Coordinates of C-alpha atoms in Angstrom, one line a residue:
Chain O
X1 CA 153.2 -47.7 47.3
X2 CA 154.6 -44.2 46.6
X3 CA 158.1 -45.6 45.8
X4 CA 156.9 -48.7 43.8
X5 CA 156.5 -46.9 40.9
X6 CA 159.6 -45.3 41.2
X7 CA 161.5 -48.4 40.9
X8 CA 160.3 -50.3 38.3
X9 CA 160.4 -46.6 36.2
X10 CA 163.8 -46.6 37.1
X11 CA 163.8 -50.8 36.6
X12 CA 162.0 -50.4 33.0
X13 CA 164.3 -47.8 31.5
X14 CA 167.3 -49.4 32.4
X15 CA 166.1 -52.2 31.1
X16 CA 164.7 -50.1 27.1
X17 CA 167.9 -48.7 27.0
X18 CA 169.6 -51.7 27.8
X19 CA 168.6 -52.9 24.6
X20 CA 169.2 -50.0 22.7
X21 CA 172.5 -50.5 23.3
X22 CA 172.5 -54.3 22.7
X23 CA 170.2 -53.5 19.3
X24 CA 169.7 -50.5 18.2
X25 CA 168.3 -52.0 15.1
X26 CA 165.7 -54.1 16.7
X27 CA 161.9 -52.4 15.9
X28 CA 161.9 -50.5 18.9
X29 CA 164.6 -47.6 17.7
X30 CA 165.0 -47.9 14.2
X31 CA 162.7 -47.0 11.2
X32 CA 161.7 -49.5 9.1
X33 CA 164.5 -50.8 6.5
X34 CA 165.0 -49.1 3.3
X35 CA 166.6 -50.8 0.2
X36 CA 167.5 -48.1 -1.9
X37 CA 167.8 -44.5 -2.3
X38 CA 164.1 -44.6 -4.2
X39 CA 161.9 -46.3 -1.4
X40 CA 163.4 -44.1 1.1
X41 CA 162.2 -41.1 -0.6
X42 CA 158.9 -43.5 -1.1
X43 CA 158.7 -43.1 2.7
X44 CA 159.3 -39.1 2.7
X45 CA 162.3 -40.6 5.2
X46 CA 164.1 -37.9 4.8
X47 CA 167.1 -39.4 7.3
X48 CA 167.5 -42.9 5.9
X49 CA 167.6 -41.1 2.7
X50 CA 170.9 -38.7 3.7
X51 CA 172.2 -42.0 4.9
X52 CA 172.9 -43.4 1.2
X53 CA 173.8 -40.1 -0.1
X54 CA 176.0 -39.8 3.2
X55 CA 177.1 -43.2 2.4
X56 CA 178.1 -41.7 -1.5
X57 CA 175.6 -42.2 -3.7
X58 CA 175.0 -39.1 -6.1
X59 CA 172.2 -37.3 -5.8
X60 CA 172.4 -36.4 -9.3
X61 CA 172.4 -39.3 -10.2
X62 CA 169.5 -41.2 -12.0
X63 CA 167.8 -43.8 -9.7
X64 CA 165.7 -46.9 -11.4
X65 CA 162.0 -46.5 -9.8
X66 CA 158.5 -48.2 -10.3
X67 CA 154.5 -46.6 -9.5
X68 CA 152.2 -48.3 -10.2
X69 CA 150.3 -45.1 -11.1
X70 CA 152.7 -42.4 -11.3
X71 CA 154.4 -44.9 -14.1
X72 CA 152.2 -46.5 -15.4
X73 CA 153.1 -50.4 -13.1
X74 CA 156.3 -49.7 -15.8
X75 CA 159.7 -48.7 -14.4
X76 CA 161.5 -45.5 -15.4
X77 CA 164.5 -43.9 -14.9
X78 CA 164.2 -40.2 -13.1
X79 CA 166.9 -38.6 -11.1
X80 CA 166.0 -38.9 -7.6
X81 CA 164.1 -34.9 -7.5
X82 CA 161.9 -35.9 -10.2
X83 CA 161.2 -38.8 -8.0
X84 CA 160.5 -37.0 -5.2
X85 CA 158.8 -34.1 -6.6
X86 CA 156.3 -37.1 -8.6
X87 CA 155.3 -38.5 -4.8
X88 CA 155.1 -34.9 -3.8
X89 CA 157.5 -36.2 -0.4
X90 CA 159.0 -31.9 -0.2
X91 CA 161.0 -33.6 2.9
X92 CA 163.2 -35.6 0.7
X93 CA 162.9 -33.1 -1.4
X94 CA 164.5 -31.0 0.6
X95 CA 167.4 -33.0 2.1
X96 CA 168.3 -33.3 -1.7
X97 CA 168.5 -29.9 -2.3
X98 CA 170.5 -29.0 0.7
X99 CA 172.8 -31.8 -0.2
X100 CA 174.1 -31.2 -3.7
X101 CA 170.9 -32.4 -6.7
X102 CA 170.6 -29.7 -8.7
X103 CA 167.5 -28.7 -9.9
X104 CA 169.3 -27.0 -13.1
X105 CA 170.0 -29.5 -14.8
X106 CA 168.9 -30.8 -18.2
X107 CA 165.6 -32.9 -16.7
X108 CA 165.4 -31.3 -12.8
X109 CA 164.7 -28.3 -14.9
X110 CA 161.4 -29.8 -15.8
X111 CA 160.8 -31.2 -12.5
X112 CA 159.1 -28.1 -12.0
X113 CA 156.9 -29.2 -14.6
X114 CA 156.2 -32.6 -13.5
X115 CA 154.7 -31.0 -9.5
X116 CA 152.9 -27.9 -11.6
X117 CA 151.6 -30.7 -13.9
X118 CA 150.6 -32.8 -10.4
X119 CA 149.2 -29.0 -8.9
X120 CA 151.3 -28.8 -5.8
X121 CA 152.2 -25.4 -6.4
X122 CA 154.5 -25.5 -2.6
X123 CA 156.7 -27.7 -4.6
X124 CA 156.6 -25.0 -7.7
X125 CA 157.9 -22.8 -5.4
X126 CA 160.9 -25.3 -3.1
X127 CA 161.9 -25.7 -7.2
X128 CA 161.4 -22.0 -7.9
X129 CA 163.2 -20.9 -4.8
X130 CA 166.3 -22.9 -5.5
X131 CA 166.7 -22.6 -9.0
X132 CA 165.1 -23.8 -11.4
X133 CA 162.9 -22.2 -14.1
X134 CA 158.4 -21.7 -13.4
X135 CA 156.6 -23.4 -14.8
X136 CA 155.3 -21.9 -18.5
X137 CA 155.0 -22.5 -22.3
X138 CA 158.0 -24.8 -21.8
X139 CA 156.0 -27.1 -19.9
X140 CA 154.0 -28.2 -22.2
X141 CA 150.9 -29.5 -22.3
X142 CA 150.7 -33.0 -20.6
X143 CA 149.2 -35.8 -22.8
X144 CA 146.1 -37.0 -22.0
X145 CA 145.9 -40.6 -19.5
X146 CA 149.8 -41.0 -19.5
X147 CA 151.0 -40.9 -15.8
X148 CA 153.0 -38.5 -14.9
X149 CA 155.3 -39.6 -14.7
X150 CA 155.7 -41.0 -17.4
X151 CA 155.0 -38.6 -19.4
X152 CA 158.3 -36.6 -18.0
X153 CA 160.0 -38.9 -18.3
X154 CA 159.1 -40.6 -21.6
X155 CA 159.6 -36.4 -22.7
X156 CA 162.8 -36.2 -20.2
X157 CA 165.2 -39.1 -20.4
X158 CA 162.6 -41.8 -22.3
X159 CA 165.9 -43.1 -23.4
X160 CA 167.4 -44.6 -20.3
X161 CA 164.0 -46.0 -20.0
X162 CA 164.7 -49.7 -18.4
X163 CA 162.2 -53.2 -18.5
X164 CA 163.9 -54.7 -15.3
X165 CA 161.5 -54.8 -12.5
X166 CA 163.3 -52.1 -10.1
Chain E
X1 CA 176.7 -41.6 70.0
X2 CA 176.1 -44.3 68.8
X3 CA 172.6 -43.6 67.9
X4 CA 173.7 -40.9 66.2
X5 CA 175.6 -42.6 64.3
X6 CA 172.9 -45.3 63.3
X7 CA 170.7 -42.6 62.3
X8 CA 173.4 -40.8 60.0
X9 CA 174.0 -43.8 58.0
X10 CA 170.2 -44.5 58.1
X11 CA 170.2 -40.6 56.7
X12 CA 172.8 -42.1 53.7
X13 CA 171.3 -45.2 53.5
X14 CA 167.8 -43.5 52.5
X15 CA 169.7 -40.4 50.4
X16 CA 171.5 -43.4 48.4
X17 CA 168.5 -45.5 47.5
X18 CA 166.8 -42.5 45.9
X19 CA 169.4 -40.7 43.9
X20 CA 170.4 -45.0 42.6
X21 CA 166.7 -44.9 41.7
X22 CA 167.1 -40.9 40.2
X23 CA 170.5 -42.0 38.2
X24 CA 169.0 -44.2 35.6
X25 CA 166.7 -40.8 33.9
X26 CA 169.5 -38.3 35.3
X27 CA 172.1 -40.6 33.2
X28 CA 169.9 -40.9 30.2
X29 CA 169.2 -37.0 29.9
X30 CA 172.7 -36.1 30.5
X31 CA 173.5 -38.4 27.7
X32 CA 170.5 -37.9 25.4
X33 CA 171.7 -34.2 25.9
X34 CA 175.4 -35.2 25.5
X35 CA 174.7 -37.0 21.7
X36 CA 172.4 -34.0 20.8
X37 CA 172.6 -31.7 17.5
X38 CA 172.8 -28.3 17.9
X39 CA 169.8 -27.0 16.9
X40 CA 170.2 -24.9 12.4
X41 CA 167.2 -22.0 14.1
X42 CA 168.4 -20.8 17.4
X43 CA 172.0 -21.8 17.6
X44 CA 173.1 -20.3 13.8
X45 CA 171.6 -16.8 15.2
X46 CA 173.3 -16.8 18.4
X47 CA 176.6 -17.5 17.7
X48 CA 175.7 -15.6 15.2
X49 CA 175.6 -12.4 17.4
X50 CA 178.8 -13.5 19.4
X51 CA 180.9 -12.7 16.3
X52 CA 179.5 -9.3 15.2
X53 CA 181.7 -7.3 17.2
X54 CA 179.3 -4.2 17.1
X55 CA 176.8 -5.7 19.9
X56 CA 177.0 -4.1 23.3
X57 CA 175.4 -7.3 25.0
X58 CA 175.0 -5.0 28.1
X59 CA 172.8 -2.4 27.2
X60 CA 169.0 -3.4 27.9
X61 CA 167.5 -2.1 24.4
X62 CA 166.5 -5.6 23.4
X63 CA 162.9 -7.1 24.4
X64 CA 165.4 -10.1 26.1
X65 CA 168.2 -9.2 27.9
X66 CA 170.7 -11.6 29.1
X67 CA 174.2 -11.0 29.2
X68 CA 175.8 -13.0 31.3
X69 CA 174.4 -16.1 27.9
X70 CA 175.9 -13.7 26.2
X71 CA 179.2 -13.6 27.5
X72 CA 179.3 -16.3 28.3
X73 CA 179.1 -18.1 24.8
X74 CA 181.0 -15.1 23.9
X75 CA 184.0 -16.0 26.0
X76 CA 183.1 -19.7 24.8
X77 CA 183.3 -18.9 20.9
X78 CA 186.5 -16.3 21.0
X79 CA 188.4 -18.6 23.5
X80 CA 188.5 -21.7 22.0
X81 CA 189.5 -22.6 19.3
X82 CA 187.4 -25.6 17.4
X83 CA 184.4 -25.7 17.1
X84 CA 183.6 -29.7 18.1
X85 CA 185.2 -28.1 21.6
X86 CA 182.7 -24.8 22.2
X87 CA 179.5 -27.2 21.2
X88 CA 181.2 -30.1 23.9
X89 CA 181.1 -26.8 26.5
X90 CA 178.1 -25.0 25.3
X91 CA 176.5 -29.2 26.4
X92 CA 177.8 -29.4 29.7
X93 CA 177.0 -25.6 30.1
X94 CA 173.8 -27.2 29.9
X95 CA 174.2 -30.8 31.1
X96 CA 176.0 -30.1 34.8
X97 CA 173.2 -27.7 35.8
X98 CA 170.8 -30.2 35.3
X99 CA 173.0 -32.9 37.2
X100 CA 173.6 -30.9 40.3
X101 CA 170.0 -29.8 40.7
X102 CA 168.8 -33.7 40.6
X103 CA 171.5 -34.1 42.9
X104 CA 171.8 -30.7 45.0
X105 CA 167.4 -31.6 45.4
X106 CA 168.6 -35.4 46.8
X107 CA 171.0 -33.9 48.9
X108 CA 169.0 -31.1 50.3
X109 CA 166.3 -33.6 51.3
X110 CA 168.3 -36.0 52.3
X111 CA 165.6 -38.6 53.5
X112 CA 166.2 -40.5 57.2
X113 CA 163.0 -42.3 56.9
X114 CA 162.1 -45.3 54.1
X115 CA 159.2 -43.1 54.2
X116 CA 160.4 -40.2 53.8
X117 CA 162.6 -42.2 51.3
X118 CA 159.5 -42.6 48.6
X119 CA 157.5 -39.4 48.9
X120 CA 161.9 -37.9 47.4
X121 CA 161.6 -40.3 45.2
X122 CA 158.2 -39.1 43.6
X123 CA 159.0 -35.4 44.5
X124 CA 162.1 -36.3 41.3
X125 CA 159.7 -37.7 40.0
X126 CA 157.9 -34.3 40.2
X127 CA 161.1 -32.4 39.5
X128 CA 161.7 -33.8 36.1
X129 CA 158.5 -34.4 34.7
X130 CA 157.2 -31.2 35.2
X131 CA 157.5 -28.5 32.4
X132 CA 158.8 -25.9 33.3
X133 CA 162.1 -28.4 33.9
X134 CA 161.4 -30.2 30.4
X135 CA 160.9 -27.8 28.5
X136 CA 164.3 -25.7 29.5
X137 CA 166.2 -29.1 28.8
X138 CA 166.7 -28.1 24.4
X139 CA 169.9 -26.8 23.3
X140 CA 171.7 -24.5 23.8
X141 CA 169.4 -22.0 25.1
X142 CA 169.6 -22.7 29.4
X143 CA 169.2 -20.2 30.7
X144 CA 166.7 -21.5 32.9
X145 CA 168.2 -24.4 33.2
X146 CA 171.0 -22.8 35.5
X147 CA 169.3 -20.4 37.9
X148 CA 167.5 -23.4 38.6
X149 CA 170.3 -25.0 40.9
X150 CA 171.5 -21.5 41.4
X151 CA 167.7 -21.2 43.1
X152 CA 168.2 -24.6 45.4
X153 CA 171.4 -23.6 46.0
X154 CA 170.5 -20.0 47.4
X155 CA 168.0 -21.4 49.2
X156 CA 169.3 -25.3 50.7
X157 CA 172.0 -21.0 51.9
X158 CA 168.9 -19.2 53.1
X159 CA 168.2 -21.4 56.0
X160 CA 171.5 -22.6 57.6
X161 CA 173.2 -20.9 60.1
X162 CA 174.7 -18.2 58.3
X163 CA 178.8 -18.0 57.8
X164 CA 180.5 -14.9 55.9
X165 CA 181.2 -16.2 52.8
X166 CA 177.4 -17.3 52.8
X167 CA 175.3 -13.5 51.6
X168 CA 178.2 -12.5 48.8
X169 CA 177.7 -16.3 47.5
X170 CA 173.8 -15.9 47.5
X171 CA 174.1 -12.2 45.5
X172 CA 176.5 -13.9 43.4
X173 CA 173.7 -17.0 42.8
X174 CA 171.1 -13.6 42.3
X175 CA 173.8 -11.8 39.9
X176 CA 174.0 -15.0 38.3
X177 CA 170.3 -16.0 37.8
X178 CA 169.3 -13.1 36.6
X179 CA 172.0 -12.0 34.6
X180 CA 171.1 -15.7 31.8
X181 CA 167.5 -14.5 31.9
X182 CA 165.1 -12.0 33.3
X183 CA 163.2 -15.1 36.3
X184 CA 166.4 -14.9 38.0
X185 CA 164.4 -12.2 39.4
X186 CA 162.5 -14.5 41.3
X187 CA 165.7 -14.8 44.7
X188 CA 164.8 -11.3 45.6
X189 CA 161.7 -12.2 46.4
X190 CA 163.0 -15.6 47.6
X191 CA 164.8 -13.7 49.9
X192 CA 162.5 -12.1 51.7
X193 CA 160.3 -14.5 52.2
X194 CA 163.5 -16.0 55.0
X195 CA 163.6 -13.9 56.4
X196 CA 160.4 -12.4 56.7
X197 CA 159.6 -16.4 58.0
X198 CA 163.3 -16.4 60.0
X199 CA 165.0 -18.5 57.9
X200 CA 169.3 -18.3 60.0
X201 CA 171.2 -17.5 56.0
X202 CA 168.6 -14.6 55.9
X203 CA 169.8 -11.7 57.6
X204 CA 168.2 -8.2 57.3
X205 CA 171.7 -6.6 55.6
X206 CA 171.4 -10.0 52.8
X207 CA 167.6 -9.2 52.1
X208 CA 168.9 -5.5 52.4
X209 CA 171.0 -5.9 49.8
X210 CA 168.8 -8.3 47.2
X211 CA 166.1 -6.0 47.5
X212 CA 168.5 -3.5 46.5
X213 CA 169.6 -5.4 43.6
X214 CA 166.6 -6.5 42.0
X215 CA 165.0 -2.7 42.3
X216 CA 168.1 -1.0 40.4
X217 CA 168.0 -4.0 38.4
X218 CA 164.2 -3.4 37.5
X219 CA 164.7 0.8 37.1
X220 CA 167.8 0.0 34.4
X221 CA 165.8 -1.9 32.1
X222 CA 162.6 0.1 32.5
X223 CA 164.9 2.7 30.9
X224 CA 164.7 0.5 27.7
X225 CA 160.5 0.3 28.1
X226 CA 160.4 2.1 25.6
X227 CA 161.0 0.3 22.7
X228 CA 159.0 -2.1 23.8
X229 CA 157.1 -3.9 21.7
X230 CA 153.8 -4.5 24.1
X231 CA 153.6 -8.9 22.5
X232 CA 156.6 -10.3 22.2
X233 CA 155.5 -13.3 21.4
X234 CA 152.2 -15.7 19.9
X235 CA 150.2 -15.3 22.9
X236 CA 147.8 -18.3 24.0
X237 CA 144.2 -16.5 24.9
X238 CA 141.1 -19.8 25.8
X239 CA 141.1 -22.2 23.2
X240 CA 143.6 -20.3 20.7
X241 CA 146.6 -19.0 19.8
X242 CA 147.0 -15.8 18.4
X243 CA 150.1 -13.9 16.8
X244 CA 151.7 -10.4 17.8
X245 CA 149.8 -8.2 15.1
X246 CA 146.4 -9.5 16.1
X247 CA 147.7 -9.9 20.0
X248 CA 148.8 -6.3 19.2
X249 CA 145.6 -4.9 17.6
X250 CA 143.0 -6.2 19.5
X251 CA 144.5 -5.7 23.3
X252 CA 147.2 -3.3 22.0
X253 CA 145.2 -0.2 23.7
X254 CA 144.7 -1.7 27.6
X255 CA 146.9 -5.1 27.2
X256 CA 147.1 -5.7 32.0
X257 CA 144.3 -8.3 31.7
X258 CA 146.1 -9.7 28.9
X259 CA 149.0 -9.7 30.4
X260 CA 147.4 -11.6 34.2
X261 CA 145.7 -13.7 31.3
X262 CA 149.4 -15.0 30.5
X263 CA 150.1 -14.4 34.0
X264 CA 147.2 -16.8 35.2
X265 CA 148.1 -19.7 32.7
X266 CA 152.2 -19.8 33.6
X267 CA 151.0 -20.5 36.8
X268 CA 148.0 -22.8 36.5
X269 CA 150.5 -24.4 34.4
X270 CA 152.5 -24.8 37.1
X271 CA 149.8 -26.1 38.9
X272 CA 147.8 -28.1 37.1
X273 CA 148.9 -29.1 33.9
X274 CA 146.5 -25.9 31.8
X275 CA 146.9 -23.6 29.7
X276 CA 150.2 -24.5 28.0
X277 CA 151.4 -21.5 26.6
X278 CA 147.8 -19.9 27.6
X279 CA 145.4 -23.0 25.5
X280 CA 144.0 -25.0 27.0
X281 CA 144.1 -27.5 24.3
X282 CA 143.6 -30.8 26.9
X283 CA 139.8 -28.7 27.9
X284 CA 139.6 -28.4 24.7
X285 CA 140.8 -32.4 23.4
X286 CA 138.9 -33.8 26.9
X287 CA 135.8 -31.2 25.6
X288 CA 135.4 -33.0 21.7
X289 CA 136.3 -36.5 23.1
X290 CA 139.5 -37.3 22.1
X291 CA 142.0 -37.0 24.4
X292 CA 144.5 -39.2 25.6
X293 CA 145.4 -41.4 28.5
X294 CA 149.1 -39.0 29.3
X295 CA 146.6 -35.5 28.5
X296 CA 144.5 -37.3 32.2
X297 CA 147.4 -38.2 33.7
X298 CA 149.1 -34.9 33.3
X299 CA 146.7 -33.0 34.6
X300 CA 145.5 -35.9 36.5
X301 CA 148.4 -36.4 38.3
X302 CA 149.0 -32.0 39.0
X303 CA 145.5 -31.6 39.8
X304 CA 146.1 -34.3 42.9
X305 CA 150.1 -33.2 43.7
X306 CA 148.4 -30.0 44.7
X307 CA 145.0 -31.2 46.4
X308 CA 147.6 -32.9 48.1
X309 CA 151.1 -29.4 49.2
X310 CA 146.9 -27.4 49.7
X311 CA 145.9 -29.8 52.7
X312 CA 149.4 -29.5 54.0
X313 CA 150.2 -25.9 53.4
X314 CA 147.2 -25.2 55.0
X315 CA 148.1 -27.1 57.4
X316 CA 151.4 -26.0 57.8
X317 CA 151.2 -23.0 57.8
X318 CA 147.7 -23.4 61.1
X319 CA 151.5 -25.3 62.4
X320 CA 153.3 -22.2 61.3
X321 CA 151.2 -20.2 63.8
X322 CA 150.9 -21.5 66.8
X323 CA 154.2 -23.6 66.5
X324 CA 156.7 -20.9 64.5
X325 CA 158.0 -21.5 61.3
X326 CA 159.8 -24.1 60.3
X327 CA 161.2 -25.1 57.8
X328 CA 158.5 -26.7 56.0
X329 CA 156.1 -24.0 56.4
X330 CA 158.7 -21.4 54.7
X331 CA 158.8 -24.2 52.0
X332 CA 155.2 -23.2 51.6
X333 CA 155.3 -19.7 50.9
X334 CA 158.5 -19.6 49.2
X335 CA 156.5 -22.2 47.2
X336 CA 153.7 -20.1 46.3
X337 CA 155.6 -16.6 46.5
X338 CA 158.3 -17.4 43.5
X339 CA 155.4 -19.0 41.5
X340 CA 154.0 -16.1 42.0
X341 CA 157.1 -14.2 40.4
X342 CA 157.6 -16.3 37.4
X343 CA 153.8 -15.6 36.4
X344 CA 154.4 -11.8 37.1
X345 CA 157.4 -12.5 34.9
X346 CA 155.8 -13.8 32.7
X347 CA 154.0 -11.8 31.9
X348 CA 153.9 -10.6 28.2
X349 CA 153.4 -14.6 27.4
X350 CA 153.2 -17.4 28.3
X351 CA 155.2 -20.8 28.1
X352 CA 155.8 -24.0 30.5
X353 CA 159.1 -22.8 30.7
X354 CA 158.6 -20.1 32.2
X355 CA 157.7 -21.4 35.7
X356 CA 161.7 -23.4 36.0
X357 CA 162.6 -21.8 39.0
X358 CA 159.0 -23.1 40.4
X359 CA 159.6 -26.4 39.6
X360 CA 163.1 -26.6 43.0
X361 CA 160.3 -25.2 45.6
X362 CA 157.4 -26.4 43.5
X363 CA 159.3 -30.6 43.8
X364 CA 160.4 -29.0 47.5
X365 CA 156.6 -28.8 48.7
X366 CA 155.9 -31.9 46.5
X367 CA 158.1 -33.8 49.3
X368 CA 156.9 -32.5 52.3
X369 CA 153.0 -32.4 51.4
X370 CA 153.8 -36.0 50.8
X371 CA 155.3 -36.5 53.7
X372 CA 152.6 -35.5 55.9
X373 CA 150.3 -37.8 53.3
X374 CA 151.7 -40.7 53.8
X375 CA 152.2 -40.6 57.8
X376 CA 148.9 -39.5 58.6
X377 CA 147.8 -42.2 55.6
X378 CA 149.9 -45.1 58.2
X379 CA 148.4 -43.8 61.0
X380 CA 144.8 -44.2 60.1
X381 CA 142.1 -47.0 60.4
X382 CA 142.3 -50.0 57.4
X383 CA 139.6 -48.3 55.5
X384 CA 141.2 -45.1 55.0
X385 CA 144.7 -46.3 54.5
X386 CA 144.5 -48.5 51.8
X387 CA 141.9 -45.8 49.5
X388 CA 145.1 -43.5 50.5
X389 CA 147.2 -45.7 50.1
X390 CA 145.8 -46.0 46.6
X391 CA 145.8 -42.6 45.5
X392 CA 149.4 -42.2 46.5
X393 CA 150.2 -45.1 44.4
X394 CA 148.4 -43.9 41.8
X395 CA 149.9 -40.2 41.9
X396 CA 153.0 -41.6 42.0
X397 CA 153.0 -44.0 38.6
X398 CA 151.1 -40.4 37.2
X399 CA 153.8 -38.8 37.8
X400 CA 156.7 -41.1 36.8
X401 CA 155.0 -41.5 33.3
X402 CA 155.6 -38.0 33.0
X403 CA 159.7 -38.7 33.8
X404 CA 159.0 -40.3 30.8
X405 CA 158.1 -38.0 29.7
X406 CA 160.3 -35.9 29.7
X407 CA 163.7 -38.6 28.2
X408 CA 161.5 -39.3 24.9
X409 CA 160.8 -34.9 24.5
X410 CA 164.6 -34.7 24.7
X411 CA 164.6 -37.7 22.2
X412 CA 162.2 -36.1 19.7
X413 CA 164.0 -32.4 20.1
X414 CA 167.2 -33.8 19.6
X415 CA 165.1 -35.6 15.7
X416 CA 163.9 -32.1 15.5
X417 CA 167.2 -31.0 15.4
X418 CA 168.3 -33.6 13.2
X419 CA 165.7 -32.8 10.9
X420 CA 166.0 -29.4 10.5
X421 CA 170.0 -29.7 10.0
X422 CA 168.2 -32.2 7.2
X423 CA 165.5 -30.2 5.2
X424 CA 166.4 -26.8 6.4
X425 CA 169.7 -26.5 3.9
X426 CA 168.4 -24.6 1.0
X427 CA 165.5 -21.8 2.3
X428 CA 168.6 -21.1 5.2
X429 CA 171.2 -20.8 2.3
X430 CA 168.5 -18.2 -0.1
X431 CA 167.4 -16.0 3.4
X432 CA 170.7 -15.8 4.8
X433 CA 172.5 -15.6 0.8
X434 CA 173.3 -11.7 2.8
X435 CA 175.3 -12.8 6.4
X436 CA 178.1 -14.8 5.3
X437 CA 179.1 -15.0 8.8
X438 CA 175.4 -16.9 9.2
X439 CA 175.9 -19.3 5.9
X440 CA 179.9 -19.5 7.6
X441 CA 178.6 -20.8 11.2
X442 CA 175.7 -22.9 9.9
X443 CA 178.1 -24.7 8.0
X444 CA 180.8 -25.6 9.3
X445 CA 177.6 -26.2 12.2
X446 CA 176.5 -29.6 9.3
X447 CA 178.6 -32.3 10.1
X448 CA 177.1 -32.2 13.7
X449 CA 174.2 -31.6 12.9
X450 CA 173.6 -34.8 10.0
X451 CA 175.8 -36.6 12.6
X452 CA 173.6 -39.9 12.6
X453 CA 174.3 -42.4 15.7
X454 CA 172.4 -38.9 17.2
X455 CA 169.6 -40.0 19.7
X456 CA 166.0 -40.9 18.1
X457 CA 162.2 -40.9 19.9
X458 CA 162.1 -44.0 21.3
X459 CA 159.4 -45.9 18.4
X460 CA 157.3 -47.4 21.8
X461 CA 153.4 -49.5 21.1
X462 CA 151.1 -47.0 20.9
X463 CA 149.4 -47.8 24.3
X464 CA 152.2 -46.5 26.0
X465 CA 153.1 -43.6 23.6
X466 CA 149.3 -41.8 24.2
X467 CA 149.7 -43.0 27.9
X468 CA 153.5 -41.4 28.4
X469 CA 152.7 -38.2 25.9
X470 CA 155.1 -39.1 23.3
X471 CA 155.4 -36.4 21.3

């Protein structure tokens, strides 16, 4: 009787590993598929977000995003850093900073204002430590009633606002 | 003659069967370790340390003294040209001991019957599923996993008829084990136990040599005791963990009670799976009504097995008094003494990995105890046979879930290491900006850390994850 569980466990683990070899993308082994860098950031999936960077996507190139609250349902184009800050995805933000995203770019220089407006002191700290100016007067005041990301995008990159859905 | 040949063939058959049952787990563990990235934390600092020529690895002026480990890493670093080759050899230093330990363990038990093969298969699960084994699989911290097979080999040699090379080999094994981690000192009391219980290979000369080496080593280490902090790492007490400053403030004046608690925690964790790191997390979860199935499996299987071992231990000691010492009764005393020694050596803080050297002997004792219990059940009447058989089945099943937990633990550790490389680079670049050697090594290792094809935890359904305790 003692040998039964050992035999079952050995067979079970062989079956699982066999399937892992044959179907590595099965739900048992792989995270749910993401369609874009924006999608990966939204899920705070630093690994899959990194896969886009590794495959050649520029971490500073703006991406089209949309969020019911943050952008008021409108589609806007922002940098990956701004999108990570808006969603308060610390891990993906750190991944982006570690693999080439520049926090000092004109638009991203104000990502710290967005983090400040969202009240996330930890992300403010991360951005400041990585080269951003601390939030202050230059951030100005948010327009009341605006979705934070929309407010930010209109301030900095309104010309890139797009109409097609993400 | 013919009968002996048949017995020999049967022994090979059952040994092969147990090896076959252990092979999938061993292979998966080793392949996972092989494909795992080295973590950013620990690894880069270790490599930076060996590139610093001003460091004298032989002077024990730090709380941690592992000269042979650093000698090994330093030799690899300075004599192998490519980083990939260095990392590959370092992984082998972690993987080969796992293979030697598991194969050597089964070879030592060498089951002769189906019943013994069944007991051996559970004993292998006990070794792989023990926290003392699991916690020593982290790359590149091979300190104890190197010592574990050495302890097994020393034990096997001491239980054989002595040959001229046995004693020097045992001394060398002991020195290597101590050089990798001080837990290797447990081989000294082990040799004393073997000599005291009449093991054929534990000669008086060998034991005197090892005892002298042990005493000399401790005196050598104590020369620098003034530089040791009262507590080196965070300690657990009751239901919570406290950091070094708080522990020093509370217990610094008279730390001996808390040292005893730490030692007992390590022993208790090996025997009962609680407390972990000195904290009774499972008891706390249970008292708050949030205990999970794996927590019951861990504590229940440990208590159950330790209970069977206690029954067997008392029986074998009683037999030793009447019939003299046997391998079984010697294994009983050796397990107790090595466990006590592991506890004593973990006085400063309790961690699962610090009982690693005792896992080998806990596994051997588990084999003898389960074999005795199963043999007793076979002789019992129907009802008692059924109850004991069912209990042994449940015990075996619970330990198999712990083996699966170890496999998933290694996968999860690989995943954590991968994530470290993805998210910790900005902080490290800032923190170590003044250490170009550190940054150079770190940058060179990014590729291995971010390799997308590394191991990932299996995304089991929730009920499976809760049963095996997926980290």
